[in-house]
Short mmCIF file of C-alpha atoms in Angstrom, two decimals:
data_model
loop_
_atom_site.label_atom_id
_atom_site.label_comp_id
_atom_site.label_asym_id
_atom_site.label_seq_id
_atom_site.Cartn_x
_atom_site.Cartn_y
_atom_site.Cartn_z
CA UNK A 20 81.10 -26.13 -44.13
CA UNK A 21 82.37 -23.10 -41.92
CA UNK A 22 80.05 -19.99 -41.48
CA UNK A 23 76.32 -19.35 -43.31
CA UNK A 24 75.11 -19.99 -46.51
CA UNK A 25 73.01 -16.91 -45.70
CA UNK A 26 75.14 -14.50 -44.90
CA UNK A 27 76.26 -12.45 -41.67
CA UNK A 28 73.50 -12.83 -39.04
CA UNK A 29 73.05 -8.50 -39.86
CA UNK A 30 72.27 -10.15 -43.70
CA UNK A 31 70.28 -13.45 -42.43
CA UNK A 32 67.65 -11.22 -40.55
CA UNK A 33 67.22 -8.98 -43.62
CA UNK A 34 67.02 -12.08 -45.84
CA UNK A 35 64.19 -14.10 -43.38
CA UNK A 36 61.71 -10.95 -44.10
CA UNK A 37 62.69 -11.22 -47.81
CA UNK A 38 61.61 -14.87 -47.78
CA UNK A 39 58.72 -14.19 -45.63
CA UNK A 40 57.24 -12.11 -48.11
CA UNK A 41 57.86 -14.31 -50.94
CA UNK A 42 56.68 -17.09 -49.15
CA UNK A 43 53.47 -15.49 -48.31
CA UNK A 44 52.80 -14.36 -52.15
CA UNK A 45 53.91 -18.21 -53.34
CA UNK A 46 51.14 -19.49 -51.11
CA UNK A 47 48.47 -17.91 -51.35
CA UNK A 48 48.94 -18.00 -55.09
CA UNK A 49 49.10 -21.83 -54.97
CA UNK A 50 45.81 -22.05 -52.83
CA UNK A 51 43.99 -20.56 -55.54
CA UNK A 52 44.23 -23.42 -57.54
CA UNK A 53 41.23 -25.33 -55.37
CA UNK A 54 40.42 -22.76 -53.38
CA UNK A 55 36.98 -23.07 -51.74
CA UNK A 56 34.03 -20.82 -50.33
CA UNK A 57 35.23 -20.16 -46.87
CA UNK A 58 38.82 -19.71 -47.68
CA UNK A 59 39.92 -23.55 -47.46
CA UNK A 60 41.42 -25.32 -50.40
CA UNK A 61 40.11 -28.80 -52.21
CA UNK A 62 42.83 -30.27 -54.07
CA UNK A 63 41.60 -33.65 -54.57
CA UNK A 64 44.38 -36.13 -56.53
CA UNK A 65 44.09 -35.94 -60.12
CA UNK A 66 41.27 -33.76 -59.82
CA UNK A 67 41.69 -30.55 -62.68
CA UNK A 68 42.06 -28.14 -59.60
CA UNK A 69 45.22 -30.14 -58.83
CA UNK A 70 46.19 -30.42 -62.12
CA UNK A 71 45.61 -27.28 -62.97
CA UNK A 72 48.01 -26.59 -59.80
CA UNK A 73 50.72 -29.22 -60.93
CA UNK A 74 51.10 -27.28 -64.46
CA UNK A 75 51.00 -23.63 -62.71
CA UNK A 76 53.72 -24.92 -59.93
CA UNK A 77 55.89 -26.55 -63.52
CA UNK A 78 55.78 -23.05 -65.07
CA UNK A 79 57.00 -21.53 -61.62
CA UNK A 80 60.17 -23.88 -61.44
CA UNK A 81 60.73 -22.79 -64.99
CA UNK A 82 60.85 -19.08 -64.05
CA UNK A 83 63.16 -20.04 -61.48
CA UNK A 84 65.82 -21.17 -63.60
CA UNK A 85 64.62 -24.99 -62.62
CA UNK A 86 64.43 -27.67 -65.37
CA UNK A 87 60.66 -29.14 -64.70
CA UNK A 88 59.70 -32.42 -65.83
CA UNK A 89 56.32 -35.01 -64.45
CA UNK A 90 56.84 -38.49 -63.74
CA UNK A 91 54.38 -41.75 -64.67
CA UNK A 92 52.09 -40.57 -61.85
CA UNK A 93 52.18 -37.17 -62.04
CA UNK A 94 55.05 -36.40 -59.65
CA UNK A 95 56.58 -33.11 -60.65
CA UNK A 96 60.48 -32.18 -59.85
CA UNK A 97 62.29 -28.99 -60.60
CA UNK A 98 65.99 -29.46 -61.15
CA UNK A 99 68.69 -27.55 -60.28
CA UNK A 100 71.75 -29.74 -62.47
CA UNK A 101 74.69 -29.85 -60.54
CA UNK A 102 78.66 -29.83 -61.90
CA UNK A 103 78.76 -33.67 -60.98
CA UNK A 104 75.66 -34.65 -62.70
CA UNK A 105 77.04 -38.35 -62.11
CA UNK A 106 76.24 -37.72 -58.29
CA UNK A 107 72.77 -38.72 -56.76
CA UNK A 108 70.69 -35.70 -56.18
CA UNK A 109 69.86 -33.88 -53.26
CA UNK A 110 66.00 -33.55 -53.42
CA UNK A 111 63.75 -31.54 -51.05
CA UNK A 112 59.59 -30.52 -51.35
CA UNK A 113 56.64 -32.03 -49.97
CA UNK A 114 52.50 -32.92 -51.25
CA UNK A 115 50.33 -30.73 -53.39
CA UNK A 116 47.19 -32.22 -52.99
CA UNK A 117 45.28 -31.70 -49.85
CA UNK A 118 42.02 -33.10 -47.69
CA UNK A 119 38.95 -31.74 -48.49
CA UNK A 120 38.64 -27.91 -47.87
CA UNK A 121 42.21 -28.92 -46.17
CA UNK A 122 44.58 -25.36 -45.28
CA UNK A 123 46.79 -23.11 -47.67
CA UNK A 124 50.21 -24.67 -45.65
CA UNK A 125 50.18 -28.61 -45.27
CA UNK A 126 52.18 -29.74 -48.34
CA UNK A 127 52.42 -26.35 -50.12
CA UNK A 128 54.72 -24.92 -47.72
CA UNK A 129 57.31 -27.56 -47.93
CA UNK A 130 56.69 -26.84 -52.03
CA UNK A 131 57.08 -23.66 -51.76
CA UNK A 132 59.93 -23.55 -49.51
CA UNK A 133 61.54 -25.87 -51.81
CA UNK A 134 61.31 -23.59 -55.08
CA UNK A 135 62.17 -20.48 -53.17
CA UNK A 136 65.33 -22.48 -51.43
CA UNK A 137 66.90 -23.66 -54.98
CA UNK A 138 65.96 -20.47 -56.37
CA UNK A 139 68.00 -17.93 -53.72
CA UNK A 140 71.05 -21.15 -53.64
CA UNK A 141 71.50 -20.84 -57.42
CA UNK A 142 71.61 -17.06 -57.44
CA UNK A 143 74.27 -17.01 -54.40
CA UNK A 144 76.19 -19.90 -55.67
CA UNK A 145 75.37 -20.93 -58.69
CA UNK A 146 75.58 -24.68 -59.92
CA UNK A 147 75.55 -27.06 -56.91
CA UNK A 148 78.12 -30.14 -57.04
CA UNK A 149 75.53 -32.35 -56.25
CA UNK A 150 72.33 -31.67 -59.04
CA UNK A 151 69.24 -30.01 -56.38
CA UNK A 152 65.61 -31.28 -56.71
CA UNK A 153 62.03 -29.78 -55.81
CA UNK A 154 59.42 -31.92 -55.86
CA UNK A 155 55.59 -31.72 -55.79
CA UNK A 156 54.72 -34.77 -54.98
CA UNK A 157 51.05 -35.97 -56.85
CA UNK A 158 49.04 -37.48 -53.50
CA UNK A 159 50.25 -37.84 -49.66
CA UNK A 160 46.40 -37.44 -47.80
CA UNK A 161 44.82 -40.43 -48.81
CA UNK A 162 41.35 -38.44 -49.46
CA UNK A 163 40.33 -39.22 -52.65
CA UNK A 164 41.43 -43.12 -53.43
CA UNK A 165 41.87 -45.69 -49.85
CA UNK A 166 45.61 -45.15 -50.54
CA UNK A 167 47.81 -42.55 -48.99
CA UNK A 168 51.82 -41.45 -50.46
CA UNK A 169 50.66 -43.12 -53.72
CA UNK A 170 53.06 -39.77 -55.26
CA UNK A 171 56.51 -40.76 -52.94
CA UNK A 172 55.26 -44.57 -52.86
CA UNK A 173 55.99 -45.14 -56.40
CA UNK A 174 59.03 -42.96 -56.14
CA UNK A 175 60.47 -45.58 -53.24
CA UNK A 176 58.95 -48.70 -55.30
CA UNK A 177 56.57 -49.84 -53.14
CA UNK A 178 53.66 -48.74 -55.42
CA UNK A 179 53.36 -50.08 -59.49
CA UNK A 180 51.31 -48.39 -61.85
CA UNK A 181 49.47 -52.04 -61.73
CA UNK A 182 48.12 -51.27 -58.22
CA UNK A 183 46.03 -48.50 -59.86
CA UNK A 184 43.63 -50.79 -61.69
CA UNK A 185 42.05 -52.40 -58.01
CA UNK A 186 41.43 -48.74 -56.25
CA UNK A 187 38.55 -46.81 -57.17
CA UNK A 188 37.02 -43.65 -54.56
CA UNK A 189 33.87 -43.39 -53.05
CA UNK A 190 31.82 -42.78 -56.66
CA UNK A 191 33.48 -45.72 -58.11
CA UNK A 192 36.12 -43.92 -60.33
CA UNK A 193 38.99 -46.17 -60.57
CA UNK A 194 42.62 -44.56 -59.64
CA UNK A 195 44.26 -45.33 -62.82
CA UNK A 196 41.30 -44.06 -64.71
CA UNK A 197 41.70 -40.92 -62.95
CA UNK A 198 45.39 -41.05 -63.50
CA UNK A 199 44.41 -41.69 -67.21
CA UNK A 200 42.41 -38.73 -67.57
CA UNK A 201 44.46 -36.14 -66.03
CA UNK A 202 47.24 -37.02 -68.50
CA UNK A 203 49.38 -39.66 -66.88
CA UNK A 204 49.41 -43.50 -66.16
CA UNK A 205 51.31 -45.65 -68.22
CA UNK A 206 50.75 -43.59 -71.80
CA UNK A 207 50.12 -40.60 -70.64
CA UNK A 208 51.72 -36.90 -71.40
CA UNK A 209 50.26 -33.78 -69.50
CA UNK A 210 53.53 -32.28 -70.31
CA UNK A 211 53.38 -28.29 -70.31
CA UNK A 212 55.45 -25.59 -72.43
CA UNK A 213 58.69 -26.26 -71.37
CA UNK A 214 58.11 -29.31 -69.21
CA UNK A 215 59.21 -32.71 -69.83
CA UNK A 216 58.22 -36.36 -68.95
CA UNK A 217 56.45 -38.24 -68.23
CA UNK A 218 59.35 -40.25 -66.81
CA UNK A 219 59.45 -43.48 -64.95
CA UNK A 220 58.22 -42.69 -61.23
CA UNK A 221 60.78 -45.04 -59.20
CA UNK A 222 64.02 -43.96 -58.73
CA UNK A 223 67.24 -44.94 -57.03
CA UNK A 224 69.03 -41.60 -57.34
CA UNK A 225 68.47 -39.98 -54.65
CA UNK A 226 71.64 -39.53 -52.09
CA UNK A 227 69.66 -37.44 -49.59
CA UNK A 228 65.71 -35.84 -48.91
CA UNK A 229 64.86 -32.92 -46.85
CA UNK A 230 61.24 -32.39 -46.15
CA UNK A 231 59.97 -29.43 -44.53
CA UNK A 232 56.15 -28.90 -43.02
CA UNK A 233 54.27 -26.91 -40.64
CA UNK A 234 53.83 -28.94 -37.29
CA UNK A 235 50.27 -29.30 -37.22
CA UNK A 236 50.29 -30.08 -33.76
CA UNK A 237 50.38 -27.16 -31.05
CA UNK A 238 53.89 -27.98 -29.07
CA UNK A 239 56.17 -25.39 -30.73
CA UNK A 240 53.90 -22.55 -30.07
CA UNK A 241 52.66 -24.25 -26.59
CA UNK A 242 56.56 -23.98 -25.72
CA UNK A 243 57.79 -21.43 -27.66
CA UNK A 244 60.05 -22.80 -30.37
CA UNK A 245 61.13 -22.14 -33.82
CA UNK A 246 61.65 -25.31 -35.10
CA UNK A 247 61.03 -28.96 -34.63
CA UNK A 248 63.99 -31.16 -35.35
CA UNK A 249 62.29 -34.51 -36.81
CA UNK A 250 63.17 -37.63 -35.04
CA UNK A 251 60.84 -40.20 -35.58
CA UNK A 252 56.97 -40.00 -36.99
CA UNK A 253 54.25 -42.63 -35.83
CA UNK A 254 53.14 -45.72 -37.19
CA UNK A 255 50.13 -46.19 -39.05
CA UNK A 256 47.41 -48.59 -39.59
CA UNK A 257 43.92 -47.62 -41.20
CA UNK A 258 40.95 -50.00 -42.11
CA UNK A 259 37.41 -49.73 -43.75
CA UNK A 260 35.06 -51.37 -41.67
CA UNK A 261 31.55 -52.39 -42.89
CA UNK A 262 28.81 -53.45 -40.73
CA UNK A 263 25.59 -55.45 -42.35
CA UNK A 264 22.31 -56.10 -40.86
CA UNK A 265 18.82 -55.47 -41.97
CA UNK A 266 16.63 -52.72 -43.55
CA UNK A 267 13.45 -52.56 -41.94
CA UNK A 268 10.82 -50.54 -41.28
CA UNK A 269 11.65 -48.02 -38.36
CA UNK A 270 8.41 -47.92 -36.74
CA UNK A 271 6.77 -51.32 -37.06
CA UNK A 272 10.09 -53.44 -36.25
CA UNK A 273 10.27 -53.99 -32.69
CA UNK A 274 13.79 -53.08 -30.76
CA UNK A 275 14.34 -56.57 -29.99
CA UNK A 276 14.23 -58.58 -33.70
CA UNK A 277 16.22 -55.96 -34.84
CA UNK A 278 19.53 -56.19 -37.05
CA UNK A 279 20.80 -52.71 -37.08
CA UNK A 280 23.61 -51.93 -38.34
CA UNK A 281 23.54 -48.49 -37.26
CA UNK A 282 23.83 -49.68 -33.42
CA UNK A 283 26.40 -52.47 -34.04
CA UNK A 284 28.90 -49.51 -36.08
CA UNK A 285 28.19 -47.11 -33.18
CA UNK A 286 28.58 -49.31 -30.29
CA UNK A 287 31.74 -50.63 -32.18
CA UNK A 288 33.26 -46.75 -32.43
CA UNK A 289 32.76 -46.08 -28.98
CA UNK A 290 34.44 -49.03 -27.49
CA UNK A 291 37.50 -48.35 -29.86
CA UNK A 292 37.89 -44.42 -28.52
CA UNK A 293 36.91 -45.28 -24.78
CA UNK A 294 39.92 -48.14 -25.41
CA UNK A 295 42.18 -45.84 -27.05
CA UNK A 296 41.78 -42.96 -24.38
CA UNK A 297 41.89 -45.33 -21.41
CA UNK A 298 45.40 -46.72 -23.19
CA UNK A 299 46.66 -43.30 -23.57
CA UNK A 300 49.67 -41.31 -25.49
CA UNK A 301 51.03 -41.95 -27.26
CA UNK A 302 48.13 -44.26 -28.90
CA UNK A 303 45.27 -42.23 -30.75
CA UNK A 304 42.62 -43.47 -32.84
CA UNK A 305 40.06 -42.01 -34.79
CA UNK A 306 37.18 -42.66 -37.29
CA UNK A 307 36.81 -39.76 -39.70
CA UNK A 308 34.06 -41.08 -42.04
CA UNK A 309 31.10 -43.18 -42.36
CA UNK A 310 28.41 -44.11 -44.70
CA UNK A 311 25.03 -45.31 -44.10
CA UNK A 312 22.96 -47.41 -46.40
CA UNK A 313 20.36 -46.89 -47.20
CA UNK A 314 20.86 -43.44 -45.14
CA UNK A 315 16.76 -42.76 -45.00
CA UNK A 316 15.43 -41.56 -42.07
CA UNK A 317 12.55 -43.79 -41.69
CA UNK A 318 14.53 -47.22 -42.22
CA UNK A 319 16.42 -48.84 -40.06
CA UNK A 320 20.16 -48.86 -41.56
CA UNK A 321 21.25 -52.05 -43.74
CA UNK A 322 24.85 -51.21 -43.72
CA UNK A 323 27.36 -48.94 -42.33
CA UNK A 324 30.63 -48.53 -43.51
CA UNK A 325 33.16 -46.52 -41.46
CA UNK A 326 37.06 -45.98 -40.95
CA UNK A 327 39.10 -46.71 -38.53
CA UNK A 328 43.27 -44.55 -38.05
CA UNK A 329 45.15 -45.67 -35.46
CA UNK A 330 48.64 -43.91 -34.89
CA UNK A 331 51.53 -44.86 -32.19
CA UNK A 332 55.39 -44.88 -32.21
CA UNK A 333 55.75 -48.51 -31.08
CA UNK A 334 54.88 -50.71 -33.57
CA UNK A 335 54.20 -54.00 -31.14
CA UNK A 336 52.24 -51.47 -29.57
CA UNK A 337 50.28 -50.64 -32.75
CA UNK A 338 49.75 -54.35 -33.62
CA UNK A 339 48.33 -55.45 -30.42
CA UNK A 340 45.60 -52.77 -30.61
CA UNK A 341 44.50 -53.37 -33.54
CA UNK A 342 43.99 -57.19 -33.03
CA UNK A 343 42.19 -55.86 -29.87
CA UNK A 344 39.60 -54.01 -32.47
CA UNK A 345 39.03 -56.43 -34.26
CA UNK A 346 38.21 -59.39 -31.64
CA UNK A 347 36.03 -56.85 -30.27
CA UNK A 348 33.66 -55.46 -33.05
CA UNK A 349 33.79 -59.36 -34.03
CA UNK A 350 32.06 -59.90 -30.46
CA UNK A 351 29.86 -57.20 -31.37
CA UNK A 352 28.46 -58.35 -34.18
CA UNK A 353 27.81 -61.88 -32.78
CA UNK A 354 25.99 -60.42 -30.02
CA UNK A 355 23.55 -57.99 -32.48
CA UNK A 356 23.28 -60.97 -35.63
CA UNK A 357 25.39 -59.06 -37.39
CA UNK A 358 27.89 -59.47 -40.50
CA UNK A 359 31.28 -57.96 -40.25
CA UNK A 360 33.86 -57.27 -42.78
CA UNK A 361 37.09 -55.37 -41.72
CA UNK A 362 39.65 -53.85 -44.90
CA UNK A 363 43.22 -53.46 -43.77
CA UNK A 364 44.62 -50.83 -46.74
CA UNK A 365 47.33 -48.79 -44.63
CA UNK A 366 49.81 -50.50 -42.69
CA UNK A 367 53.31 -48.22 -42.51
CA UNK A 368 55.46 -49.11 -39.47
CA UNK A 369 56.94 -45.83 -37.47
CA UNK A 370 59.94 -44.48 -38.98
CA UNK A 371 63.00 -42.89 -37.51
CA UNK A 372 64.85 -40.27 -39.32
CA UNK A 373 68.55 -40.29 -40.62
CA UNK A 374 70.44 -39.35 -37.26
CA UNK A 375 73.34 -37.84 -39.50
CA UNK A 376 71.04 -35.67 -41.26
CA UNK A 377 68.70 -34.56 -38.06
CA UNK A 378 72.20 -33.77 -36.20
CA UNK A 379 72.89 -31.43 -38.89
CA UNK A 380 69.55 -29.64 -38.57
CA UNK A 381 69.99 -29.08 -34.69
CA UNK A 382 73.54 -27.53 -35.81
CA UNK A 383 72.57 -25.20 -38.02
CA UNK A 384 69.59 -24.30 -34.98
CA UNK A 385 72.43 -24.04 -32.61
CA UNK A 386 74.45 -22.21 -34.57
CA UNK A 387 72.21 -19.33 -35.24
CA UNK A 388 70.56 -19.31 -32.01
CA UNK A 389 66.97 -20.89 -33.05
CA UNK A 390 65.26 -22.04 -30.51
CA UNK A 391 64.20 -25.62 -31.26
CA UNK A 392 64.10 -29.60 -29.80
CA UNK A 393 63.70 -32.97 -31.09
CA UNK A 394 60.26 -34.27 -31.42
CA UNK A 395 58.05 -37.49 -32.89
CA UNK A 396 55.49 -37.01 -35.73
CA UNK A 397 52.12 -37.53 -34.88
CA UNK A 398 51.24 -37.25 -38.34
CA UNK A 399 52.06 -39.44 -41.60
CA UNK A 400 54.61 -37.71 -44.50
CA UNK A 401 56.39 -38.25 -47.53
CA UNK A 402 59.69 -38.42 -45.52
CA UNK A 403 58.90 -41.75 -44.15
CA UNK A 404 58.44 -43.12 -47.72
CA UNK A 405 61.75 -41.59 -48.86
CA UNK A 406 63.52 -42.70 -45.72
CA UNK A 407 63.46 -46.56 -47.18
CA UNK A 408 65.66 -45.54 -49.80
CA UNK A 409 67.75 -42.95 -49.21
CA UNK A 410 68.91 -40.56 -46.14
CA UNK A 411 66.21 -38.66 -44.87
CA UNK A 412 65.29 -35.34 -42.36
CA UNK A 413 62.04 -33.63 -41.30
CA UNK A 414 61.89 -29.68 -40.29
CA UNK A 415 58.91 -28.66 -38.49
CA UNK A 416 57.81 -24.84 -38.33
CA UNK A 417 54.92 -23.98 -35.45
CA UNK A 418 50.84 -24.43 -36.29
CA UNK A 419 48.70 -21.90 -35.18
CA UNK A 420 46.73 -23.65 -32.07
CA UNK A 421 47.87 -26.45 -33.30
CA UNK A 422 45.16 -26.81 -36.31
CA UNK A 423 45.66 -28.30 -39.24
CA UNK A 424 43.18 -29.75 -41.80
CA UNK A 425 41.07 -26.87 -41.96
CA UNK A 426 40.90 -23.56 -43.35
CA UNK A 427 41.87 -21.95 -40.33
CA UNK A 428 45.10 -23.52 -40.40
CA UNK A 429 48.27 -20.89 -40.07
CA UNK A 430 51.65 -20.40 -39.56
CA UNK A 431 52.95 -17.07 -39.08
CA UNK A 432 54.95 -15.89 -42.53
CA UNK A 433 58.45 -14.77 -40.78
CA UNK A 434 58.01 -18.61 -39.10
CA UNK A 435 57.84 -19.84 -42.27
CA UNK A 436 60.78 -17.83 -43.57
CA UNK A 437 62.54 -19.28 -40.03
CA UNK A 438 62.41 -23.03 -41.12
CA UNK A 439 63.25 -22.13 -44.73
CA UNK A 440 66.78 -20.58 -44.10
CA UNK A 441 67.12 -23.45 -41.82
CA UNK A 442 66.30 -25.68 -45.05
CA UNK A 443 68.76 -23.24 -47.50
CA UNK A 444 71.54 -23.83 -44.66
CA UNK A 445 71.07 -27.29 -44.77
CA UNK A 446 70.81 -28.13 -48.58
CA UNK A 447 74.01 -25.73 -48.79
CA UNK A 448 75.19 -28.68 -46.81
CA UNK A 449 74.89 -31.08 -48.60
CA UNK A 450 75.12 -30.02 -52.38
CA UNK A 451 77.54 -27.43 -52.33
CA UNK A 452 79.49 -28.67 -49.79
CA UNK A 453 82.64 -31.53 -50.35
CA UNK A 454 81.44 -34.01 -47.57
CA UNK A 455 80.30 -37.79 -48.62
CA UNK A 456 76.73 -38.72 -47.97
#
């Protein structure tokens, strides 16, 4: 494709405030499904402020001109059909849940960009060749169940509607109850007006996906950049570890015939970051939560369970840390009399993005004189799901301070508007466009 799918560079710069207003209405619209005291958002999976989300976002795509429909799990896609509705589909969008009182941009904005993308294509151009897809996908974070990209891991295959029934969250509610009760699973129907589905979730036709996110890391504003070109995101590994020793009373047990499993978790959590920063970048790790049994102040703790991420780009790398954790809370225990039990339920190996595909981001950078550079993911997404399957690309847009994960997470709207024409350019590309994926 020869010249801009947006225009003139006279029409481009009128049309990125255009999309930074509409971007900046789209959002903060969204984070009032979930929105919390303080101005963060809670959009725990299958919770009713997500659902309640997933419906608003179907009627959206509808207004758009997009054909909405749900999947088994509660994925949601917005379809643009395309003259050669034989073709696979071009499909871009991101995660609509979030962590707990979690920011109005990680996962929304690649939603948002997504609608807003299809929408301004299919007023300019009309049909596509290739059929265009938005999708919202149902879970990414991980911060309700112990499994993360549940949404684009049944999409790729790798999860089954069976794997439901053996995951259950912190109060004991099972996932595919959950699933169940917000109107999807294996008979479920939380169809809206004018949505259909629920359709199988896995899917093999898919020729290319474009996912677009904001950093949340600080290097693009640190050095001044419009966009991050995507060319590899970290492995991952993440464990629950539970500690077990013995309640007791905390005054009348002496230090010595103790079993506490309050010392044996805390000892074990500062040898793993003391080893992790002494290893270095690009090797983090990090425990996030913990709970203490029986959590009294006068009793010395029983139990202690806790988590354990650890993230790096070299997956020998990754493996021989981890075995290093675990031989060395296992020593720890010995040493204190206590019982140790270690849950492996994340294990995704780093990915590297479709070179094709990340070329023809830096292109359409070049081309319009955005200042950008190639850079790894220090953070998990739906892209690396996807990527097993079909073609995939990443577009990162600058974080505030780097912050993410909290309400005071930002990204400057005409930034936002920056990576989306970047995003219209590129799904131009490849839908419109007579090139073979």
């Amino acid at each position: 494709m020869s010249g801009s799918a947006l225009g003139t560079v006279k029409e481009r710069e009128a049309l990125i405030s255009s999309l930074a207003e509409d971007l900046e209405q789209l959002l903060v619209w969204l984070s009032g499904y979930g929105r919390q005291e303080g101005g963060g958002v809670t959009r725990l999976l299958y919770s009713e402020a997500w659902k309640e989300a997933q419906l608003a976002l179907a009627e959206r795509m509808r207004m758009s001109g997009l054909m909405p429909s749900f999947d088994r799990v509660g994925n949601l896609y917005g379809r643009l059909e395309g003259a050669e509705v034989a073709l696979p589909s071009i499909l871009t969008g991101s995660h609509v849940d979030t962590v707990k009182n979690g920011g109005l941009y990680d996962g929304a904005f690649g939603i948002a960009a997504g609608i807003i993308a299809l929408d301004y294509l299919k007023k300019h151009y009309g049909a596509p060749r290739r059929s265009l897809e938005v999708v919202s996908f149902c879970e990414e974070e991980g911060s309700r169940f112990p499994i993360a990209y549940w949404g684009s891991g049944s999409v790729t295959g790798r999860f089954k509607l069976e794997d439901a029934e053996s995951v259950a969250d912190t109060d004991g509610v099972r996932l595919e109850d959950a699933m169940r009760q917000a109107g999807f699973g294996a008979e479920g129907s939380a169809a809206g007006k004018g949505v259909d589905g629920p359709s199988e979730a896995e899917r093999r036709d898919i020729a290319a996906f474009v996912e677009i996110h904001v950093e949340q890391g600080i290097v693009l504003e640190r050095e001044q950049l419009q966009i991050g070109v995507v060319e590899a995101i970290v492995g991952q590994q993440r464990y629950t570890v539970t500690v077990t020793g013995e309640a007791n009373h905390a005054g009348t047990t002496p230090m010595v015939w103790r079993k506490d499993a309050m010392r044996g978790a805390s000892k074990m959590i500062d040898w793993l970051l003391d080893a992790a920063a002494q290893q270095g970048a690009p090797l983090v790790a990090t425990t996030g939560y913990m709970e203490v049994r029986p959590n009294v102040t006068n009793v010395i703790p029983r139990e202690v369970s806790f988590t354990v991420d650890v993230r790096h780009t070299d997956e020998r790398a990754l493996a021989l840390f981890c075995g290093q954790f675990h031989e060395r809370f296992g020593e720890i225990a010995a040493s204190l009399g206590l019982e140790l039990h270690i849950k492996h339920w994340m294990n995704t190996a780093p990915v590297g993005m479709d070179e094709q595909l990340t070329r023809q981001v830096e292109q359409i950078c070049e081309r319009n004189g955005i200042a950008h550079r190639r850079m790894v993911s220090g953070a998990g997404h739906d892209v690396q799901e996807l990527q097993s399957i079909c073609p995939s690309a990443m577009i990162f847009v600058p974080s505030r301070d780097g912050v993410s994960h909290s309400p005071l997470e930002h990204t400057d709207s005409l930034q936002l508007a920056e990576g989306t024409a970047v995003l219209i350019e590129l799904l131009y590309q490849l839908a419109y466009g007579e090139g073979s994926l």
